[in-house]
XYZ file of C-alpha atoms in Angstrom:
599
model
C 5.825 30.531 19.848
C 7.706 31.810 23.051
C 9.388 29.503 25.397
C 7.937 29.135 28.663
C 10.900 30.593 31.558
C 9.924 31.019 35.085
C 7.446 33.884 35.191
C 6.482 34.113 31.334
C 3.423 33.516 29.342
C 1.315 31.583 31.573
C -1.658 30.452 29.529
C -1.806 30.733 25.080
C -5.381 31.645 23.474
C -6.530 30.917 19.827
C -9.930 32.240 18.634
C -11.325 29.138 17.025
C -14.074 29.606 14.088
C -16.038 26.647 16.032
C -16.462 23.242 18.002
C -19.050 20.611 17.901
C -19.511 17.524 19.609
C -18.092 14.042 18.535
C -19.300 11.713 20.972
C -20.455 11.302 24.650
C -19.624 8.353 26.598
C -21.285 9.821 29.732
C -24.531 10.768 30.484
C -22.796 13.714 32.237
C -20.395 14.820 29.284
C -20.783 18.271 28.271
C -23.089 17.811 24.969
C -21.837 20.811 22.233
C -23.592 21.273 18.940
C -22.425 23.383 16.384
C -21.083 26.633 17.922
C -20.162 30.279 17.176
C -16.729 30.813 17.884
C -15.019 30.110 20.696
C -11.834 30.726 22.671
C -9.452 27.763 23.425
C -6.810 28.639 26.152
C -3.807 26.757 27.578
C -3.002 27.093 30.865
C -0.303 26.444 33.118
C -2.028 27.481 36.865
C -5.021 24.749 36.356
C -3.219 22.314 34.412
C -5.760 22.374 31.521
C -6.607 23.693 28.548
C -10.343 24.464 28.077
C -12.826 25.458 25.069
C -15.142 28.514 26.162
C -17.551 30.285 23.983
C -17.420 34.302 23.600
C -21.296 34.420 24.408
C -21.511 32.262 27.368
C -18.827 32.220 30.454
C -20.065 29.710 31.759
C -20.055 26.773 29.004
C -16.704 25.899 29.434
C -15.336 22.577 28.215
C -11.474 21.484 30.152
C -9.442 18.883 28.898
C -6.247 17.696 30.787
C -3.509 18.009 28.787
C -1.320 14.450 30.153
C -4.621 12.372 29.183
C -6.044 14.233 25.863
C -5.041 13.426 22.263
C -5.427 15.794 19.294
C -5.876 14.379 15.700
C -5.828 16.461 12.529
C -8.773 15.196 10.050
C -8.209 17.862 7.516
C -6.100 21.127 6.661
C -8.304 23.067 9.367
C -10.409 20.590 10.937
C -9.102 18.701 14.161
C -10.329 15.799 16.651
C -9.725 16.374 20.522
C -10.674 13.575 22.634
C -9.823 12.719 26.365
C -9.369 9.399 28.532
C -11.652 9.607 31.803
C -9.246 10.419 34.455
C -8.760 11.235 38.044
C -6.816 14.654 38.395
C -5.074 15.294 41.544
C -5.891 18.833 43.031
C -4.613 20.058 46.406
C -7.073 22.042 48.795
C -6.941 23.414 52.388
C -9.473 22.282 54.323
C -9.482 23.713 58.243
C -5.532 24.222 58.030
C -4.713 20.849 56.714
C -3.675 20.139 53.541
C -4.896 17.404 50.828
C -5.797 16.127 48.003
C -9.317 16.279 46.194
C -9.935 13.507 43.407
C -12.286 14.372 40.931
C -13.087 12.617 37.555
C -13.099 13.571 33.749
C -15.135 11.591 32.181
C -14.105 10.823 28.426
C -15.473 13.270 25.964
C -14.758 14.224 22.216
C -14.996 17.471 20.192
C -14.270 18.648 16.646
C -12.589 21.820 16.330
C -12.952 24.070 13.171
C -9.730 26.201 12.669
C -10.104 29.698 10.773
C -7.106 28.548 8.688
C -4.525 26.480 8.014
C -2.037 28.507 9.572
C -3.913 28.572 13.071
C -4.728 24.701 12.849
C -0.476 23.897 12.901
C 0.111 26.372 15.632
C -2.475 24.975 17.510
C -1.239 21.803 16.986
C 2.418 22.753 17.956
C 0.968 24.644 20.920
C -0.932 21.455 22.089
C 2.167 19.520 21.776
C 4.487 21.720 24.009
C 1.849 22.248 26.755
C 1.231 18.723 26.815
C 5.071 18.085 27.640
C 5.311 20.723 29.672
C 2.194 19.589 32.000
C 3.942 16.005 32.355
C 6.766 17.953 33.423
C 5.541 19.686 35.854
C 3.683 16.953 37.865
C 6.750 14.609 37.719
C 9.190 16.744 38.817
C 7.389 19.130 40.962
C 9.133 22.037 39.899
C 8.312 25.421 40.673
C 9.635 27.123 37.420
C 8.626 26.384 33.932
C 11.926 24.646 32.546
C 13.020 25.319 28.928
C 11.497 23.714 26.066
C 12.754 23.095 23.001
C 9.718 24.045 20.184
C 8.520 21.190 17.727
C 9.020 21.898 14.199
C 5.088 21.510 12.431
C 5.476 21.308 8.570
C 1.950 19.681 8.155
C 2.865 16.219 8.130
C -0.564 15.329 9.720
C -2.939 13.085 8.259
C -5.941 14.216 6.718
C -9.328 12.691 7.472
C -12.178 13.494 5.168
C -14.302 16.690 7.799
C -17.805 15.980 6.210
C -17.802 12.628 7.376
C -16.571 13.673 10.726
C -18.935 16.826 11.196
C -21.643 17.160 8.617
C -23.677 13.812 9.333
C -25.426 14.920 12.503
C -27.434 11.669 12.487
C -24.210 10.027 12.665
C -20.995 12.036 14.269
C -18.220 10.064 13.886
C -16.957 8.015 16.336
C -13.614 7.809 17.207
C -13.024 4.743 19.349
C -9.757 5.562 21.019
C -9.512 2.515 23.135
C -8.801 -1.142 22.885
C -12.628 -2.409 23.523
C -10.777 -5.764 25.362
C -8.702 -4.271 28.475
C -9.786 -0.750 27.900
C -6.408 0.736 27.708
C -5.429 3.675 25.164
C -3.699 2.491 22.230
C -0.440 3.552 20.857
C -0.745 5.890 17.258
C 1.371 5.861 14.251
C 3.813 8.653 14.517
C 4.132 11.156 12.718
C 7.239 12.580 11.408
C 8.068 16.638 10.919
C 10.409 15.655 7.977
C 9.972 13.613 4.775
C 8.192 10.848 5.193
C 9.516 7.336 4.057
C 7.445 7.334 1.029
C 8.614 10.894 -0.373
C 12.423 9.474 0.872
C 12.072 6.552 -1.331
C 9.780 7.543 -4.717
C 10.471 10.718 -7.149
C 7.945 13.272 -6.306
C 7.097 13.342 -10.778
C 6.685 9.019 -10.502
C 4.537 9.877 -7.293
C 2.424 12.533 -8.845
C 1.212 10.800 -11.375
C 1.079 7.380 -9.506
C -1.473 8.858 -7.890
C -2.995 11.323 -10.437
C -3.715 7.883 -12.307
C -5.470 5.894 -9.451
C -7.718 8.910 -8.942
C -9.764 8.596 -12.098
C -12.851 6.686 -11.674
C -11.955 5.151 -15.372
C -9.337 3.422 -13.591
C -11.206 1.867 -10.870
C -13.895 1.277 -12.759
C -11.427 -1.171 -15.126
C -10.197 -3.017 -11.537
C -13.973 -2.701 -10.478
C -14.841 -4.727 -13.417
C -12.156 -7.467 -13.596
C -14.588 -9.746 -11.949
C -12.094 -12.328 -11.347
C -10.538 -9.601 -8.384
C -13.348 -7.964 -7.403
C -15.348 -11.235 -6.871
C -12.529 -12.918 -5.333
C -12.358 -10.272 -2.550
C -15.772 -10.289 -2.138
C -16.161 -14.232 -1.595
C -12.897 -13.895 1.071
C -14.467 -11.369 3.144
C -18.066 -12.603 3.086
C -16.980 -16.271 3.123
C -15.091 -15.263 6.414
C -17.359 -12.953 8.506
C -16.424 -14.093 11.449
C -13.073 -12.509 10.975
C -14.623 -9.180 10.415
C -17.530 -9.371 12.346
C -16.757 -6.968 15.520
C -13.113 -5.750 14.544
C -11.548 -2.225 13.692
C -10.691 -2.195 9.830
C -7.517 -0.725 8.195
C -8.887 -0.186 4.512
C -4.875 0.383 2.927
C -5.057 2.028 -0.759
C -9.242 2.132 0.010
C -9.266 3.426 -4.439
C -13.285 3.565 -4.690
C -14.041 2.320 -1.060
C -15.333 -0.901 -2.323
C -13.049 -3.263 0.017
C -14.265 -1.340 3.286
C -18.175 -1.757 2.331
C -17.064 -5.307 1.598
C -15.647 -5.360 5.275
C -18.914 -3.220 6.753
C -20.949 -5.991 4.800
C -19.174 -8.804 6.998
C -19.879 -6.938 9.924
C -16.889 -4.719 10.901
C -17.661 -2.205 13.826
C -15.532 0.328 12.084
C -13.399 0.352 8.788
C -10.870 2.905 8.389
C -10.409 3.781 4.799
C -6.736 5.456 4.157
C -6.597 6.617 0.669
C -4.115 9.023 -0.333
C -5.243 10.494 -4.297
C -8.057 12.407 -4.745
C -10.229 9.173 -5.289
C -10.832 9.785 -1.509
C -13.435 12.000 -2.173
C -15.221 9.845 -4.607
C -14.896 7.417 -1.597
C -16.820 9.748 0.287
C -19.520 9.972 -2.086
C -19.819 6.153 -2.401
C -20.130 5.405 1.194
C -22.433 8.238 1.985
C -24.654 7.064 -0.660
C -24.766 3.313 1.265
C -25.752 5.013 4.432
C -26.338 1.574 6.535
C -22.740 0.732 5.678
C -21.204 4.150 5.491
C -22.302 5.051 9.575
C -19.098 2.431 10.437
C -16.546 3.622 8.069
C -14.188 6.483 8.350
C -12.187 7.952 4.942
C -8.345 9.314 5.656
C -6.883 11.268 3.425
C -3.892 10.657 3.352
C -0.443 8.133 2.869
C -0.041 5.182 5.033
C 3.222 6.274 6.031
C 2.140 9.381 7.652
C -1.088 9.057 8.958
C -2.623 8.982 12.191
C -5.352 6.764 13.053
C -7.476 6.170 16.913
C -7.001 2.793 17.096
C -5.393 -0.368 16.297
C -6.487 -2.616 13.545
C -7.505 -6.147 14.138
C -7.142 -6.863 10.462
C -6.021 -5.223 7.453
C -7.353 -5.388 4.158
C -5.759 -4.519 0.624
C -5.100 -4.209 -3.206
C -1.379 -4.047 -2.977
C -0.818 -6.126 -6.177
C 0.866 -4.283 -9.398
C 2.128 -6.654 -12.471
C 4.432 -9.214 -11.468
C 2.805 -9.140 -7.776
C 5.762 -6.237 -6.979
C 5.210 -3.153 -9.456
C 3.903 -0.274 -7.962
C 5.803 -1.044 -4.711
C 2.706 -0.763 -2.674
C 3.476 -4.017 -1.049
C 6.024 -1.885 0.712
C 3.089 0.521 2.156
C 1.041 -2.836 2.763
C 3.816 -3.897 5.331
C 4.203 -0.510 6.908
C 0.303 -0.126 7.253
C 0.901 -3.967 9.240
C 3.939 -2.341 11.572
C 1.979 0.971 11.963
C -1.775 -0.248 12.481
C -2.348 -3.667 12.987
C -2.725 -5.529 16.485
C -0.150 -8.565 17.266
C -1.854 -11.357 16.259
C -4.313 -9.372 13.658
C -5.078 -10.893 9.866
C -3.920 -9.462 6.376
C -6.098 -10.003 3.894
C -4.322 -11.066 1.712
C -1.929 -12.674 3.802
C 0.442 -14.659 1.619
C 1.581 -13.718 -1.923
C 3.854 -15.776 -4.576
C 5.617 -15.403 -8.290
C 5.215 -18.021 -10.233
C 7.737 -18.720 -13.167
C 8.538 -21.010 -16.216
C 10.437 -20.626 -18.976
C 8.268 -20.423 -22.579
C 8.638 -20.747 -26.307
C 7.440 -18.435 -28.633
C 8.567 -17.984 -31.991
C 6.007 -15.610 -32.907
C 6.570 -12.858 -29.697
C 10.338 -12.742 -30.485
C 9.585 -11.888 -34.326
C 7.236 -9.367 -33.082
C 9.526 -7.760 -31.091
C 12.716 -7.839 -33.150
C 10.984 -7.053 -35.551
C 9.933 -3.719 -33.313
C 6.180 -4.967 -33.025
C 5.268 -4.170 -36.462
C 2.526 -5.985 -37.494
C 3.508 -7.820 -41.489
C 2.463 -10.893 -43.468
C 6.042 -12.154 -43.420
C 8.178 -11.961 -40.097
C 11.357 -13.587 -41.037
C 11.288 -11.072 -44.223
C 10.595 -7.947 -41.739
C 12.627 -8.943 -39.855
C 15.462 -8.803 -41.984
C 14.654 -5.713 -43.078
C 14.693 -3.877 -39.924
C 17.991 -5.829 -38.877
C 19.585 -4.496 -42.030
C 18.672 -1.145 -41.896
C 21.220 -0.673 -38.536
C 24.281 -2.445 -40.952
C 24.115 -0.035 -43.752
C 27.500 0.897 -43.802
C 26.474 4.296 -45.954
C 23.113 5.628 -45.423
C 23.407 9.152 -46.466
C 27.446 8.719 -46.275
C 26.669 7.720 -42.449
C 28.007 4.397 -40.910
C 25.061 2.893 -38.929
C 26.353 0.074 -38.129
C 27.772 0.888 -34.333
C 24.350 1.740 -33.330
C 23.379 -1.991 -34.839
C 23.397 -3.540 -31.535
C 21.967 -0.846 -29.292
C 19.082 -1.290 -31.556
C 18.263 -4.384 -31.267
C 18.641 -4.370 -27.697
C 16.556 -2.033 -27.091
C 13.915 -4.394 -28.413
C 14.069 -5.923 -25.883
C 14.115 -3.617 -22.772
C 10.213 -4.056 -22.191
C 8.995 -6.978 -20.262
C 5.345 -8.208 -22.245
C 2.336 -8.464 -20.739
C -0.468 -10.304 -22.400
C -1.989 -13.405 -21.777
C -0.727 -16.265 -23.217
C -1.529 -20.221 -23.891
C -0.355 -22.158 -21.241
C 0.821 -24.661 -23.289
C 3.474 -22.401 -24.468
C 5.440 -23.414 -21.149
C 7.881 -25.527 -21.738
C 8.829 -26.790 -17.818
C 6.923 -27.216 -14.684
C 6.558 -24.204 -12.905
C 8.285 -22.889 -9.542
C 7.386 -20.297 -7.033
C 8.743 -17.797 -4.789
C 6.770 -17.027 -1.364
C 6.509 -13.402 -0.142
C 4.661 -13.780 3.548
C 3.158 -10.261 3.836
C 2.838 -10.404 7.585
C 6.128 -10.931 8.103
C 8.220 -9.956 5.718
C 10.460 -6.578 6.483
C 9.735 -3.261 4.309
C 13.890 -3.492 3.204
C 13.673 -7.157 2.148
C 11.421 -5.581 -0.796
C 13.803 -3.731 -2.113
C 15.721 -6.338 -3.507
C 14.621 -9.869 -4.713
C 16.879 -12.649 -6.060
C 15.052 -15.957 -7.046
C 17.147 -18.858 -8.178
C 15.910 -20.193 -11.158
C 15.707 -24.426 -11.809
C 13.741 -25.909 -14.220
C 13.754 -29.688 -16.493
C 12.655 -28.906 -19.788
C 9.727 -31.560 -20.806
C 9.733 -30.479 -24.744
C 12.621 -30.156 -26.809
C 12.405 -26.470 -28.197
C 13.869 -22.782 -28.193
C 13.477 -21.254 -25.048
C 12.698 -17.419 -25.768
C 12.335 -16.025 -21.705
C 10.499 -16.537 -18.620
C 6.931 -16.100 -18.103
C 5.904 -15.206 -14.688
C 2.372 -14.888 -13.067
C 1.272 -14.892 -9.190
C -1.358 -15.273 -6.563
C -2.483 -14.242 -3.174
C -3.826 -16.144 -0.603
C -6.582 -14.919 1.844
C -5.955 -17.040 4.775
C -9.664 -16.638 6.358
C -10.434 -18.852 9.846
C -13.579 -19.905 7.566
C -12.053 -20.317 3.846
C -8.751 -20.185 2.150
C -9.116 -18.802 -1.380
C -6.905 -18.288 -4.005
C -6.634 -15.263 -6.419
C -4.637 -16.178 -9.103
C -3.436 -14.570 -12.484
C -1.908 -18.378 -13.975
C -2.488 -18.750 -17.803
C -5.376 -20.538 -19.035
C -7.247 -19.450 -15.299
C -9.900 -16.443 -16.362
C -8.100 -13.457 -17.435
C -7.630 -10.534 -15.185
C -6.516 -7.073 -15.347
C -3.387 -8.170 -14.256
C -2.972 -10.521 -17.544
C 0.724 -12.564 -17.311
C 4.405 -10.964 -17.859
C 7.232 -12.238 -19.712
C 10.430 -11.492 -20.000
C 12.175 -12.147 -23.961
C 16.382 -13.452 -23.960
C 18.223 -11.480 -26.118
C 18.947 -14.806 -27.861
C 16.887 -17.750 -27.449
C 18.362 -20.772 -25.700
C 18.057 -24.189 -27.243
C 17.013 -27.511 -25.332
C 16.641 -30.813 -25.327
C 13.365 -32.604 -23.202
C 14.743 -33.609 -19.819
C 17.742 -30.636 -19.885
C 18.026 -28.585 -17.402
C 17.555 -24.835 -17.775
C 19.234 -22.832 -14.776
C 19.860 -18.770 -14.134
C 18.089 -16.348 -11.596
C 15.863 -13.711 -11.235
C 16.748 -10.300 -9.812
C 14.388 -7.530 -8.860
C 15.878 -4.549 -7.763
C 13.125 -1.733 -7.026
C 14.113 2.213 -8.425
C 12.582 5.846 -7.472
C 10.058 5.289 -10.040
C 7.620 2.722 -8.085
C 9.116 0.152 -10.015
C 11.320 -2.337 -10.621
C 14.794 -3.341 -12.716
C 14.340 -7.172 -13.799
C 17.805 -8.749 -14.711
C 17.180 -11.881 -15.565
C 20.025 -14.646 -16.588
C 19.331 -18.501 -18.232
C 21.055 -20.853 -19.215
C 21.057 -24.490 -20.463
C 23.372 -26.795 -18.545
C 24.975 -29.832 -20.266
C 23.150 -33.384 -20.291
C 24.278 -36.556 -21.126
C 28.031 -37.828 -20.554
C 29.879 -35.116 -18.763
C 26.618 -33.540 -17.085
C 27.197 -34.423 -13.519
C 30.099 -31.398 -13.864
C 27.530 -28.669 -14.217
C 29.371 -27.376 -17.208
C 26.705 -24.652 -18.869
C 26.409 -24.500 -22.725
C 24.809 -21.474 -23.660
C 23.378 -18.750 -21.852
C 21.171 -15.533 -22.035
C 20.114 -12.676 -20.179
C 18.278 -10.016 -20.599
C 17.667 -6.059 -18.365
C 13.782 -4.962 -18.586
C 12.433 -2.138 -16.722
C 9.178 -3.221 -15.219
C 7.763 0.435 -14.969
C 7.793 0.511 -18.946
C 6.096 -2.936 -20.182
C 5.275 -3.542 -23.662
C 1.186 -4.171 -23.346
C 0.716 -6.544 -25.895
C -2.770 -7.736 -23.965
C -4.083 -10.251 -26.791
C -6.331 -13.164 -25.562
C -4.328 -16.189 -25.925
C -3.912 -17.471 -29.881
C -4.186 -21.410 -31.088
C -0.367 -21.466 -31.829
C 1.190 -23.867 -34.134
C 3.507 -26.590 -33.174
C 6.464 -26.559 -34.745
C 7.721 -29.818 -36.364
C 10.309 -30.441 -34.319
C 7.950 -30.895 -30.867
C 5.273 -32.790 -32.365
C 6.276 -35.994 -30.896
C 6.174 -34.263 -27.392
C 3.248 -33.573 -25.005
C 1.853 -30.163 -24.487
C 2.218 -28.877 -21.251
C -0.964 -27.875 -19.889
C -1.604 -25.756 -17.093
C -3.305 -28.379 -14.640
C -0.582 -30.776 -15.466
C 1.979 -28.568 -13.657
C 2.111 -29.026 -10.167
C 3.607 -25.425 -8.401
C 6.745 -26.041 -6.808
C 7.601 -23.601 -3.971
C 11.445 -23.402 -3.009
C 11.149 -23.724 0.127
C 11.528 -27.225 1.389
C 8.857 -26.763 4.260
C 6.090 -25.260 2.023
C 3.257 -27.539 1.174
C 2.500 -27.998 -2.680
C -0.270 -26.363 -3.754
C -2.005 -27.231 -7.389
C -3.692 -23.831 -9.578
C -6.893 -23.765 -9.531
């Protein structure tokens, strides 16, 4: 596109394949149905740019370019709507000179590109005159100035354009003002460069990230976990009255079945920003509820670099992966909040926290040094497979300085199963992760100090780790938790196996920490350290005994997935007393944090 210098191009047309009308909030708006094509111009004389159909002169629809707003729904399918306005125009009337006020009324129309190619240089066109209009009323100048042109890669959100233009019963409505003070709301930017998400995640991790989450096998496995689905359904009905009336920000919509939860409760509108292809069975799901579907909007697209009308008074989401973190979609969940969501608005959920406890289990270590084989005898197995990396001579080949590489990498997968809770041999702690406030960067890395009394004398073989989220309603707290011995989700448990088990006395105490450190892959690197500290004479010096540790990549678990087994007691704990699940009262680390029992 040219720049604009002094005498140059004064007005820009594209030949559009067609318009029709989004919504009138004037009796007197200019009413447009489907149309055959039509010319959209730019112009610098009048100030406007205006929509005017080959066929017909005089059906001309102007927009001023200061007040109007363009928002891409699809690769050639756009949104234009316009603020009601008084434009200033100067007239002579009997030799004297003033000004004539006359009002645009607010008005909305969906343009139909021939291409993709048109649709970003009308976009980049729009842009530029736009700027160059506020330039010329608040300077006054009498020249066009230079300009510099706006990069468009297509980094524009896409909305789903049957929802927006096929349902002629129901055109979409895109509220694009705050319905309190009636003032136009700010819009997520949108960047011309890589977005945040494609800085921080592979493009092959991404790819299939969301390849996976847009099979309907997959949501119909988190559909069914009736645990989750009927815990989000009890939060938002249980609380209408924070729904009832309030814009929606659906983040990671999957199937759509949050936002018809949140149209159920009585949302006005529910945006539903879903970025795999699962958006169009979204689509299909909410045009087959029709009394729900009429107030909510699908987006195609990421979180990071959509655009959206309007603020959200509250968000809603599935942001949990195993160990509350995997996935990193907790990170989209907070820039959805920064992006989208009104001061003051609610996140359901609202509150997240990892709980953690160390565990002993003689018969998940054999299994896994013994490389998960399944055998009558462990211990014998296990010797075997231990002995096969000391051969000194297999084949005339030394094994033996791959003997420890081996066995370690036994251990590189965290497990996730569920387990019997009375396989913990401490009292629990927590770590809190506020979701609306917490910064995006504080998820990259997570350190939790680790502090437990052991109750039971026994061999401690990791730390088992489980969490909840907390839907802070104005009506109804609840709780969704993944604890062991609570109903089994999809989630199940995770624990993390020592290299070499620690041993402990009942009323030791078992320190180390926790580190989280996320990678490209949507995942995260768990280094974990324990250790037993000294008790008895001498203790009060901190001096440790014996310690572990342990490096498990989160994105590669081990999915053991077994309901939990009656385990035998070794001899040795007999005289102890299990540790059952609503025995152990949660501890969170911070001091201010109420205590809060599982349910």
């Amino acid at each position: 596109m040219e720049l604009l210098l002094g005498l140059k191009r004064k007005q820009q047309e594209f030949s559009l394949d067609s318009i029709s009308n989004l919504y009138s909030s004037s009796s007197s708006s200019t009413s447009t149905s489907p149309s055959p094509p039509v010319v959209a111009t730019f112009s610098t004389d009048d100030l406007e740019f205006r929509f005017q159909r080959d066929s017909d002169s005089s059906d001309v629809i102007k927009f001023d370019p200061r007040v109007a707003q363009v928002f891409k729904l699809g690769p050639v399918q756009s949104v234009c709507i316009s603020e009601g306005s008084e434009v200033a125009k100067e007239e002579e009337d009997e030799n004297v000179m003033h000004q004539k006020f006359q009002k645009s009324y607010s008005r909305g129309i969906t343009i139909v590109f021939n291409n993709e190619e048109q649709s970003k240089a009308f976009h980049c066109a729009f842009d530029q005159w736009k700027k160059e209009a506020s330039v010329q009323v608040l300077f006054k100048m009498s020249t066009w100035v230079t300009l510099v042109i706006m990069q468009c890669k297509g980094q524009l959100s896409v909305v789903d354009p049957g929802e927006a233009s096929s349902n002629t019963s129901n055109p979409r409505n895109f509220p694009n003002k705050d319905s309190k003070n009636g003032a136009w709301l700010p819009n997520g930017t949108v960047s011309t460069s890589k977005s945040k998400f494609d800085d921080k995640i592979e493009a092959s991790s991404a790819k299939m990230y969301f390849h996976y989450y847009g099979q309907l096998l997959h949501q119909q496995n988190m559909l069914q976990d009736y645990v989750r689905t009927g815990t989000y359904y009890a939060a938002v009905i249980e609380n209408h009255v924070d729904f009832a009336g309030r814009v929606v920000v659906d983040v990671g919509a999957g199937s759509g079945i949050l936002s018809l939860f949140a149209a159920q409760a009585g949302a006005k509108h529910v945006y539903a920003v879903e970025a795999s292809e699962m958006a169009e069975y979204a689509r299909k799901l909410i045009a087959g509820n029709p009394l729900l579907g009429e107030r909510i909007t699908v987006v195609k697209g990421k979180v990071e670099e959509v655009e959206l009308p309007e603020k959200a008074d509250i968000l809603i989401s599935e942001p949990m992966g195993t160990l509350l973190v995997n996935e990193r979609m907790l990170e989209s969940y907070v820039i959805a909040r920064d992006r989208f969501l009104l001061p003051g608005g609610k996140m359901f959920p609202g509150t997240g926290r990892i709980h953690m406890a160390p565990f002993s289990d003689e018969y998940l270590f054999i299994e896994i040094a013994n490389k998960r084989f399944d055998c009558v005898s462990k211990i014998k197995a296990f010797l075997k497979k231990a002995l096969f990396w000391q051969q000194q001579s297999y084949y005339g080949v030394n094994l033996t300085p791959l003997y420890g590489s081996a066995f370690q990498g036994y251990f590189s997968q965290p497990v996730v199963d569920a387990f019997d809770p009375r396989l913990l041999v401490a009292p629990s702690i927590s770590h809190t992760i506020d979701f609306t406030k917490i910064k995006e960067e504080e998820l990259y890395e997570i350190d939790i100090p680790l502090k437990f009394t052991s109750l039971v004398g026994a061999r401690v073989h990791g730390l088992a780790c489980w969490f909840d989220v907390l839907f802070d309603g104005s009506t109804v707290q609840r709780w969704l938790t993944t604890a062991p011995g609570a109903p089994t989700t999809h989630w199940y448990q995770l624990r993390c196996v020592l290299l070499q088990p620690l041993y402990v006395l009942a009323g030791q105490e078992i320190m180390g920490q926790l580190r989280l450190v996320a990678h490209n892959a949507q995942s995260y690197t768990i280094n974990l350290t324990m250790g037993v500290k000294m008790s008895g004479p001498g203790a009060e010096r901190g001096e440790v005994l014996q310690s572990s540790s342990c490096k498990l990549d989160l994105k590669e678990p081990y999915y053991r997935m077994s309901q939990p087994q009656a385990y035998t007691v070794a001899p040795d704990q007999q005289q102890h007393p299990l540790i059952h699940t609503q025995d152990i009262h949660i501890q969170g680390q911070d001091a201010d944090e109420p205590d809060v029992e599982l349910q």
